[in-house]
Amino acid sequence: MKYISTRGQAPELNFEDVLLTGLASDGGLYVPKDIPQFSQEEIQSWAELPYHELAFKVISPFVGDSFDEKTLKRILKETYTGFAHKAVAPLQQIDHNEYVLELFHGPTLAFKDFALQLLGRLLDESLQKRDEKVVIMGATSGDTGSAAIEGTKACKNVDIFILHPHNRVSEVQRRQMTTIKGDNIHNIAIEGNFDDCQQMIKQSFADQSFLRGERRLVAVNSINWARIVAQIVYYFYASLNLGGPKREMAFSVPTGNFGDIFAGYIAKKMGLPIKQLIVATNKNDILHRFLSKNLYEKHPLQHTLSPSMDIVVSSNFERLLFDLEDRNGEKLAELMEKMGSETVSLDEAKMSKARELFDSYAVDDQTTSDTIKEVFEQSEYLLDPHTAIGVKAARETRRDMNIPMITLGTAHPVKFTDAIKKAGLVSPSLPAHLSDLMEREEKFSVLENDLKAVHNFVEKTIF
Ligand SMILES: *Cc1c(COP(=O)(O)O)cnc(C)c1O
């Protein structure tokens, strides 16, 4: 399996090299050159498989010969038997023909564990084989940091530096990062905001000279293709559990960087019958405005009750645009350049093609809170604010009541107690493995909002 850049100028890579890279050298994102295809009969034959075995069927064609069959099977089994629910991704019914796919039974209680638990293990395997060490740097406003640290804490050849804005993440989220023990884990609280943190990460990737050519930087945000691959599996799992592939399904996806929903798009291309994919956003609704009005226009960041979806632009959307532009890298590079600085519209024909599959809907904080309350009153099911946005968008844009509607449950409500209280409900208690989180010892360093200070810290720590 070969991977190509969406901007057409970077070298083709295999899965393992893509795993160990961030952006392509031309500024694009890596995507598979060809998407593996499965017949309905073959997909049907997976109906009884437990999650990790299904994961092998779905993921192995993307991995190619980067990892041998036995190793990949072992890694997938280790990854998903570590989840707190035996079904790994259980479905909960909330109304007639309407479901939530619970993706929050991993160690950090958000769906990002599906990808980062796997990514950490793949990295570890690869780096030990190559006898190489790498540095992971990432910025987080919430869920990514803890999931990345949990995923890579056992990797001997990885040092991980996660930047978060000092005093601007919730206590549960901070403690989920700062209480994980390990000599290779380095939490840095920056005296600045999330954008400052993210800017420093971008600059570090662009100029890696502070690593003296001895180590490379690996990205753990959703531009890493290995993350997308892991997320394709649960679309198959949910569908097979509700009578697919004989029946079509609709999915509603709480969306930020467009990684999770892009995995659903790939599942469809692989042969899974998906009728509708709903892009559910909060007030940071650039994708909703684009899909509904064909106007791509950046607005300033707004802080909402669903912080993990607070974005200005969605990095993975480039991967969909690449397909809409008939995989023409040169044209896409031009388009991305334009989108960086001005308001852009697509050809109406291309937009119609996207709308055959995608719908979109934006939900404000008040409606998020109302939805949490409404669903709890109707079905005694407690939604987190991100999932609530998915459920609301599903109910507003559903095309066919006979097709099962599945909203991806992206986080456990206990992570967002403010939103639950705002809905007038009692927040649940932390699950057993985190019950002493508030008493655990924290470890993090506070640094000024200055790239040089961060680089000095990294150098001092690893050399
Ligand atoms: C990251 C995240 C999202 C958004 O996912 P994308 O892949 O960035 O679109 C939604 N909900 C929660 C809880 C998240 O952590």
Coordinates of C-alpha atoms and ligand atoms in Angstrom, one line a residue:
M1 CA 0.0 0.0 0.0
K2 CA 1.4 3.4 -1.1
Y3 CA 0.5 6.8 0.2
I4 CA 0.5 10.0 -1.7
S5 CA 0.4 13.6 -0.7
T6 CA -2.8 15.7 -1.3
R7 CA -0.6 18.4 -2.8
G8 CA 1.2 16.1 -5.3
Q9 CA 4.8 17.1 -4.7
A10 CA 6.0 14.9 -1.9
P11 CA 7.5 11.4 -2.3
E12 CA 5.2 8.3 -2.0
L13 CA 5.6 6.5 1.3
N14 CA 4.5 3.2 2.8
F15 CA 2.4 2.9 6.0
E16 CA 5.3 2.8 8.4
D17 CA 6.9 6.0 7.0
V18 CA 3.5 7.8 7.1
L19 CA 3.1 6.7 10.7
L20 CA 6.5 8.3 11.5
T21 CA 5.8 11.6 9.7
G22 CA 3.6 14.6 10.2
L23 CA 2.7 16.7 7.2
A24 CA 4.1 15.7 3.8
S25 CA 7.1 17.7 2.7
D26 CA 4.9 19.7 0.3
G27 CA 2.6 20.8 3.1
G28 CA -0.1 18.3 2.1
L29 CA -1.6 15.3 4.0
Y30 CA -0.9 11.7 3.1
V31 CA -3.8 9.6 1.8
P32 CA -3.8 6.0 0.4
K33 CA -3.1 5.8 -3.4
D34 CA -5.9 3.3 -3.7
I35 CA -8.7 2.5 -1.3
P36 CA -9.1 -1.2 -0.5
Q37 CA -12.5 -2.5 -1.6
F38 CA -14.6 -5.3 -0.1
S39 CA -17.7 -7.1 -1.5
Q40 CA -20.9 -7.2 0.5
E41 CA -20.3 -11.0 1.0
E42 CA -16.9 -10.5 2.5
I43 CA -18.1 -7.7 4.9
Q44 CA -21.1 -10.0 5.8
S45 CA -18.6 -12.8 6.7
W46 CA -17.2 -10.5 9.5
A47 CA -20.5 -10.2 11.3
E48 CA -19.5 -12.4 14.3
L49 CA -16.0 -11.2 14.8
P50 CA -15.0 -9.6 18.1
Y51 CA -13.8 -6.0 17.8
H52 CA -10.0 -6.6 17.5
E53 CA -10.5 -9.3 14.8
L54 CA -12.7 -7.0 12.8
A55 CA -10.1 -4.3 13.2
F56 CA -7.5 -6.6 11.6
K57 CA -9.7 -7.2 8.6
V58 CA -10.3 -3.5 8.1
I59 CA -6.8 -2.2 8.9
S60 CA -4.5 -4.8 7.5
P61 CA -4.9 -3.7 3.8
F62 CA -3.8 -0.2 4.7
V63 CA -0.8 -1.5 6.6
G64 CA 0.5 -3.6 3.7
D65 CA 3.8 -5.2 4.6
S66 CA 4.9 -2.5 7.1
F67 CA 3.9 -4.9 9.9
D68 CA 3.6 -8.7 9.6
E69 CA 0.3 -10.4 10.2
K70 CA 1.2 -11.9 13.5
T71 CA 2.5 -8.7 14.9
L72 CA -0.4 -6.6 13.8
K73 CA -2.9 -9.1 15.2
R74 CA -1.1 -9.1 18.5
I75 CA -1.0 -5.3 18.7
L76 CA -4.7 -5.0 17.8
K77 CA -5.6 -7.5 20.5
E78 CA -3.6 -5.7 23.1
T79 CA -5.0 -2.4 22.1
Y80 CA -8.7 -3.2 22.3
T81 CA -8.7 -5.7 25.2
G82 CA -7.5 -2.7 27.3
F83 CA -10.9 -1.0 27.0
A84 CA -13.2 -1.0 29.9
H85 CA -16.2 -2.4 28.0
K86 CA -16.0 -5.9 26.6
A87 CA -17.8 -4.9 23.4
V88 CA -15.2 -2.1 23.0
A89 CA -17.7 0.1 21.1
P90 CA -21.2 -0.8 22.4
L91 CA -24.4 0.6 20.9
Q92 CA -27.1 2.2 23.1
Q93 CA -30.5 2.8 21.7
I94 CA -32.0 6.2 22.6
D95 CA -35.1 6.2 20.4
H96 CA -36.8 4.1 17.7
N97 CA -34.2 3.3 15.2
E98 CA -31.8 5.8 16.8
Y99 CA -28.5 4.9 18.5
V100 CA -25.4 6.2 20.2
L101 CA -22.2 4.4 19.5
E102 CA -20.2 4.7 22.7
L103 CA -16.6 5.3 21.9
F104 CA -15.6 6.4 25.3
H105 CA -14.6 3.2 27.1
G106 CA -10.9 3.7 26.6
P107 CA -8.5 4.8 29.3
T108 CA -9.1 8.6 28.8
L109 CA -12.9 8.4 28.2
A110 CA -12.9 9.9 24.7
F111 CA -12.9 8.3 21.2
K112 CA -9.3 9.5 20.6
D113 CA -8.2 6.4 22.6
F114 CA -9.3 4.2 19.6
A115 CA -6.6 5.7 17.5
L116 CA -3.9 6.8 20.0
Q117 CA -3.8 3.5 21.9
L118 CA -3.1 1.8 18.6
L119 CA -0.7 4.5 17.3
G120 CA 1.5 4.3 20.5
R121 CA 1.9 0.5 20.1
L122 CA 2.6 0.7 16.4
L123 CA 5.3 3.4 17.0
D124 CA 6.9 1.4 19.8
E125 CA 7.1 -1.7 17.6
S126 CA 8.5 0.2 14.7
L127 CA 11.0 2.2 16.6
Q128 CA 12.4 -0.8 18.5
K129 CA 12.8 -2.6 15.2
R130 CA 14.6 0.3 13.7
D131 CA 16.5 1.2 16.9
E132 CA 15.4 4.8 16.5
K133 CA 14.2 7.4 19.0
V134 CA 11.6 10.1 18.3
V135 CA 10.1 13.1 19.9
I136 CA 6.4 13.7 20.0
M137 CA 5.2 17.2 20.4
G138 CA 1.6 18.2 20.5
A139 CA -0.7 21.0 21.7
T140 CA -4.0 20.3 23.4
S141 CA -7.0 22.1 24.6
G142 CA -8.5 19.0 26.1
D143 CA -8.8 15.4 24.9
T144 CA -5.9 14.9 22.5
G145 CA -3.2 15.4 25.2
S146 CA -4.3 12.8 27.6
A147 CA -5.1 10.3 24.9
A148 CA -1.7 10.8 23.3
I149 CA 0.1 10.4 26.7
E150 CA -1.9 7.3 27.6
G151 CA -1.2 5.9 24.2
T152 CA 2.6 6.4 24.3
K153 CA 3.5 6.3 27.9
A154 CA 4.9 2.7 27.5
C155 CA 7.0 3.5 24.4
K156 CA 10.6 3.3 25.4
N157 CA 11.8 5.1 22.3
V158 CA 9.5 8.1 22.5
D159 CA 9.7 11.3 24.5
I160 CA 6.4 13.1 24.5
F161 CA 5.9 16.8 25.1
I162 CA 2.4 18.1 25.4
L163 CA 1.7 21.8 25.6
H164 CA -1.5 23.0 27.2
P165 CA -2.6 26.6 28.0
H166 CA -1.9 27.2 31.7
N167 CA -5.1 27.5 33.8
R168 CA -7.3 27.1 30.7
V169 CA -8.1 23.4 30.5
S170 CA -10.6 21.8 32.9
E171 CA -9.3 20.2 36.0
V172 CA -10.3 16.7 35.0
Q173 CA -8.6 17.1 31.6
R174 CA -5.4 18.6 33.1
R175 CA -5.2 15.9 35.8
Q176 CA -5.7 13.2 33.1
M177 CA -2.5 14.4 31.6
T178 CA -0.4 15.5 34.5
T179 CA -0.9 12.5 36.8
I180 CA 0.3 9.8 34.3
K181 CA 3.7 8.6 35.5
G182 CA 6.7 8.1 33.3
D183 CA 10.1 9.5 32.7
N184 CA 9.3 10.0 29.0
I185 CA 6.2 12.1 29.7
H186 CA 6.6 15.9 29.8
N187 CA 3.6 18.2 30.4
I188 CA 4.2 21.8 29.7
A189 CA 1.8 24.5 30.8
I190 CA 2.3 27.6 28.6
E191 CA 1.5 31.0 29.9
G192 CA -0.6 31.7 26.9
N193 CA -3.7 30.4 25.0
F194 CA -4.3 27.3 22.9
D195 CA -3.5 29.1 19.7
D196 CA -0.1 30.1 21.1
C197 CA 0.6 26.4 22.0
Q198 CA -0.5 25.2 18.5
Q199 CA 1.6 27.9 16.8
M200 CA 4.7 26.7 18.7
I201 CA 4.1 23.1 17.6
K202 CA 3.8 24.2 14.0
Q203 CA 7.0 26.2 14.2
S204 CA 8.8 23.2 15.8
F205 CA 7.8 20.9 12.9
A206 CA 8.8 23.5 10.3
D207 CA 12.3 24.0 11.9
Q208 CA 13.5 20.9 13.7
S209 CA 17.1 22.1 14.2
F210 CA 16.7 22.1 18.0
L211 CA 16.7 18.3 17.7
R212 CA 20.3 18.5 16.2
G213 CA 19.4 16.0 13.5
E214 CA 19.5 13.2 16.0
R215 CA 15.8 12.7 16.4
R216 CA 12.7 13.4 14.4
L217 CA 9.4 14.8 15.4
V218 CA 6.3 12.7 15.1
A219 CA 2.7 14.2 14.9
V220 CA 0.0 12.7 17.0
N221 CA -2.8 15.0 15.8
S222 CA -5.4 13.7 13.4
I223 CA -3.3 14.5 10.3
N224 CA -1.5 11.2 11.1
W225 CA -3.0 8.7 8.8
A226 CA -2.7 5.9 11.3
R227 CA -5.3 7.7 13.4
I228 CA -7.8 7.8 10.6
V229 CA -7.3 4.1 9.9
A230 CA -8.2 3.1 13.4
Q231 CA -11.4 5.1 13.3
I232 CA -12.7 3.3 10.2
V233 CA -13.2 0.1 12.2
Y234 CA -16.1 1.2 14.4
Y235 CA -18.3 2.2 11.4
F236 CA -18.1 -1.4 10.3
Y237 CA -18.6 -2.7 13.8
A238 CA -21.8 -0.5 14.3
S239 CA -23.2 -1.4 11.0
L240 CA -22.6 -5.2 11.3
N241 CA -24.3 -5.1 14.7
L242 CA -27.5 -3.5 13.3
G243 CA -28.0 -5.7 10.3
G244 CA -25.5 -4.2 7.8
P245 CA -24.2 -4.5 5.2
K246 CA -27.6 -5.7 4.0
R247 CA -29.1 -2.5 5.4
E248 CA -27.8 1.0 4.9
M249 CA -26.9 3.2 7.8
A250 CA -26.7 6.9 8.6
F251 CA -24.0 8.3 11.0
S252 CA -24.0 11.7 12.7
V253 CA -20.5 12.8 13.8
P254 CA -19.6 15.5 16.3
T255 CA -16.9 17.2 14.2
G256 CA -13.9 19.4 14.8
N257 CA -10.9 18.6 12.6
F258 CA -12.9 16.3 10.3
G259 CA -10.8 13.2 11.2
D260 CA -13.5 11.1 12.7
I261 CA -16.1 11.7 9.9
F262 CA -13.5 11.3 7.2
A263 CA -13.0 7.7 8.5
G264 CA -16.7 7.2 7.8
Y265 CA -16.2 8.4 4.3
I266 CA -13.4 6.0 3.8
A267 CA -15.6 3.1 5.2
K268 CA -18.2 3.9 2.6
K269 CA -15.5 3.9 -0.2
M270 CA -14.4 0.5 1.1
G271 CA -17.9 -0.9 0.4
L272 CA -19.8 -0.3 3.6
P273 CA -23.4 0.9 2.7
I274 CA -23.6 4.3 4.3
K275 CA -26.5 6.5 3.1
Q276 CA -25.8 9.7 5.0
L277 CA -22.9 11.3 7.0
I278 CA -23.8 14.3 9.1
V279 CA -21.2 16.9 10.0
A280 CA -22.4 18.1 13.4
T281 CA -20.6 21.3 14.6
N282 CA -20.8 23.8 17.4
K283 CA -20.7 27.5 16.8
N284 CA -17.3 27.0 15.2
D285 CA -19.2 26.1 12.1
I286 CA -16.9 26.7 9.1
L287 CA -17.8 23.3 7.7
H288 CA -21.5 23.7 8.1
R289 CA -21.4 27.1 6.4
F290 CA -19.3 25.7 3.6
L291 CA -21.4 22.7 3.0
S292 CA -24.7 24.6 3.2
K293 CA -23.8 27.8 1.4
N294 CA -20.7 26.9 -0.6
L295 CA -18.7 29.6 1.1
Y296 CA -15.5 28.8 2.9
E297 CA -14.8 31.6 5.2
K298 CA -12.7 31.7 8.5
H299 CA -14.3 33.1 11.6
P300 CA -12.6 33.8 14.9
L301 CA -12.5 31.0 17.5
Q302 CA -15.4 30.8 19.9
H303 CA -15.2 29.0 23.2
T304 CA -18.2 26.6 23.7
L305 CA -19.5 23.9 25.9
S306 CA -17.9 21.4 23.5
P307 CA -14.2 22.5 23.7
S308 CA -12.9 19.5 21.7
M309 CA -14.7 20.8 18.6
D310 CA -13.5 24.4 19.0
I311 CA -11.6 25.0 15.8
V312 CA -11.1 27.7 13.2
V313 CA -10.3 25.4 10.3
S314 CA -10.5 21.6 10.0
S315 CA -7.2 20.1 8.9
N316 CA -8.5 16.8 7.6
F317 CA -11.0 18.5 5.3
E318 CA -8.2 18.8 2.8
R319 CA -8.4 15.0 2.3
L320 CA -12.0 15.3 1.2
L321 CA -11.3 18.3 -1.0
F322 CA -8.5 16.3 -2.7
D323 CA -11.1 13.7 -3.8
L324 CA -13.6 16.4 -4.8
E325 CA -10.9 17.9 -7.0
D326 CA -10.4 14.5 -8.7
R327 CA -7.2 13.9 -6.8
N328 CA -5.4 16.6 -8.7
G329 CA -2.6 17.7 -6.3
E330 CA -1.6 20.8 -8.2
K331 CA -5.1 22.1 -8.2
L332 CA -5.6 21.3 -4.6
A333 CA -2.3 23.1 -3.6
E334 CA -3.7 26.2 -5.3
L335 CA -7.1 25.8 -3.6
M336 CA -5.5 25.4 -0.2
E337 CA -3.3 28.5 -0.8
K338 CA -6.5 30.5 -1.6
M339 CA -8.4 29.1 1.4
G340 CA -5.6 30.3 3.7
S341 CA -6.3 33.9 2.8
E342 CA -9.6 34.5 1.2
T343 CA -13.3 33.4 1.0
V344 CA -13.6 30.4 -1.4
S345 CA -16.5 28.6 -3.3
L346 CA -16.2 25.3 -5.1
D347 CA -17.8 24.5 -8.5
E348 CA -21.5 23.9 -7.8
A349 CA -21.2 20.4 -9.4
K350 CA -18.5 19.4 -7.0
M351 CA -20.5 20.7 -4.1
S352 CA -23.5 18.7 -5.2
K353 CA -21.4 15.6 -5.3
A354 CA -20.4 16.2 -1.7
R355 CA -24.0 16.8 -0.6
E356 CA -25.1 13.4 -2.0
L357 CA -23.5 11.9 1.1
F358 CA -22.9 14.8 3.6
D359 CA -25.4 16.9 5.5
S360 CA -24.4 19.4 8.1
Y361 CA -25.9 21.2 11.1
A362 CA -24.5 23.7 13.7
V363 CA -25.7 23.7 17.3
D364 CA -25.2 26.5 19.8
D365 CA -24.5 26.1 23.6
Q366 CA -28.1 26.6 24.7
T367 CA -29.4 24.0 22.3
T368 CA -26.6 21.6 23.3
S369 CA -27.8 21.9 26.9
D370 CA -31.4 21.5 26.0
T371 CA -30.6 18.4 24.0
I372 CA -28.8 16.8 27.0
K373 CA -31.8 17.5 29.1
E374 CA -34.4 16.3 26.5
V375 CA -32.6 13.0 25.8
F376 CA -32.2 12.4 29.5
E377 CA -35.9 13.0 30.2
Q378 CA -37.0 10.9 27.2
S379 CA -34.6 7.9 27.6
E380 CA -32.6 8.3 30.8
Y381 CA -29.5 8.5 28.8
L382 CA -26.9 11.1 29.7
L383 CA -25.1 12.6 26.7
D384 CA -21.8 14.6 26.9
P385 CA -22.0 18.0 25.1
H386 CA -20.2 16.8 22.0
T387 CA -22.4 13.8 21.5
A388 CA -25.5 15.9 22.2
I389 CA -24.5 18.1 19.2
G390 CA -24.4 14.9 17.1
V391 CA -27.8 13.8 18.3
K392 CA -29.4 17.2 17.7
A393 CA -27.9 17.4 14.2
A394 CA -29.1 13.8 13.5
R395 CA -32.6 14.7 14.4
E396 CA -32.7 17.9 12.4
T397 CA -31.2 16.5 9.1
R398 CA -32.3 12.9 9.0
R399 CA -33.4 11.8 5.5
D400 CA -35.0 8.5 6.0
M401 CA -36.6 7.2 9.3
N402 CA -36.2 3.6 8.2
I403 CA -32.5 3.8 8.1
P404 CA -30.8 3.3 11.5
M405 CA -29.3 6.6 12.7
I406 CA -26.1 6.2 14.7
T407 CA -24.5 9.2 16.5
L408 CA -20.9 8.7 17.5
G409 CA -20.6 9.1 21.2
T410 CA -17.3 10.8 21.3
A411 CA -16.8 11.4 25.1
H412 CA -18.0 10.3 28.5
P413 CA -20.3 12.9 30.2
V414 CA -18.1 12.9 33.3
K415 CA -15.4 14.8 31.4
F416 CA -17.7 17.7 31.0
T417 CA -19.5 18.2 34.3
D418 CA -20.1 22.0 33.7
A419 CA -22.3 21.2 30.7
I420 CA -24.2 18.5 32.6
K421 CA -24.8 20.9 35.5
K422 CA -25.9 23.6 33.1
A423 CA -28.5 21.2 31.7
G424 CA -29.8 20.9 35.3
L425 CA -28.7 17.3 35.7
V426 CA -26.5 15.5 38.2
S427 CA -23.1 14.7 36.9
P428 CA -22.0 11.1 37.1
S429 CA -19.0 9.9 39.1
L430 CA -15.7 9.0 37.7
P431 CA -15.3 5.4 36.6
A432 CA -13.3 3.0 38.9
H433 CA -10.0 3.4 37.1
L434 CA -10.1 7.1 37.6
S435 CA -11.9 7.4 40.9
D436 CA -8.8 8.8 42.8
L437 CA -7.9 11.2 40.0
M438 CA -8.4 14.3 42.1
E439 CA -6.0 13.0 44.8
R440 CA -3.2 11.8 42.5
E441 CA 0.1 13.7 42.4
E442 CA 0.5 16.0 39.4
K443 CA 3.7 16.8 37.5
F444 CA 4.1 19.6 34.9
S445 CA 6.3 22.5 34.2
V446 CA 5.1 26.1 33.6
L447 CA 6.9 27.9 30.8
E448 CA 6.6 31.4 29.5
N449 CA 4.9 31.9 26.1
D450 CA 8.1 31.7 24.1
L451 CA 9.3 29.1 21.5
K452 CA 13.0 29.4 22.6
A453 CA 12.0 28.5 26.2
V454 CA 10.1 25.4 25.0
H455 CA 13.0 24.3 22.8
N456 CA 15.5 24.8 25.6
F457 CA 13.3 22.7 27.8
V458 CA 13.1 19.9 25.2
E459 CA 16.9 19.9 24.6
K460 CA 17.7 19.9 28.3
T461 CA 15.3 17.0 28.8
I462 CA 16.3 14.7 26.1
F463 CA 20.0 15.3 25.5
Ligands
LIG1 C1 -11.6 15.3 19.0 C2 -13.0 15.3 19.4 C3 -14.0 15.6 18.5 C4 -13.8 16.0 17.1 O1 -13.2 15.0 16.3 P1 -12.5 15.3 14.9 O2 -11.9 14.1 14.4 O3 -11.5 16.4 15.2 O4 -13.5 15.9 14.0 C5 -15.4 15.4 18.9 N1 -15.7 15.1 20.2 C6 -14.7 14.9 21.1 C7 -15.1 14.5 22.5 C8 -13.4 14.9 20.8 O5 -12.4 14.7 21.7

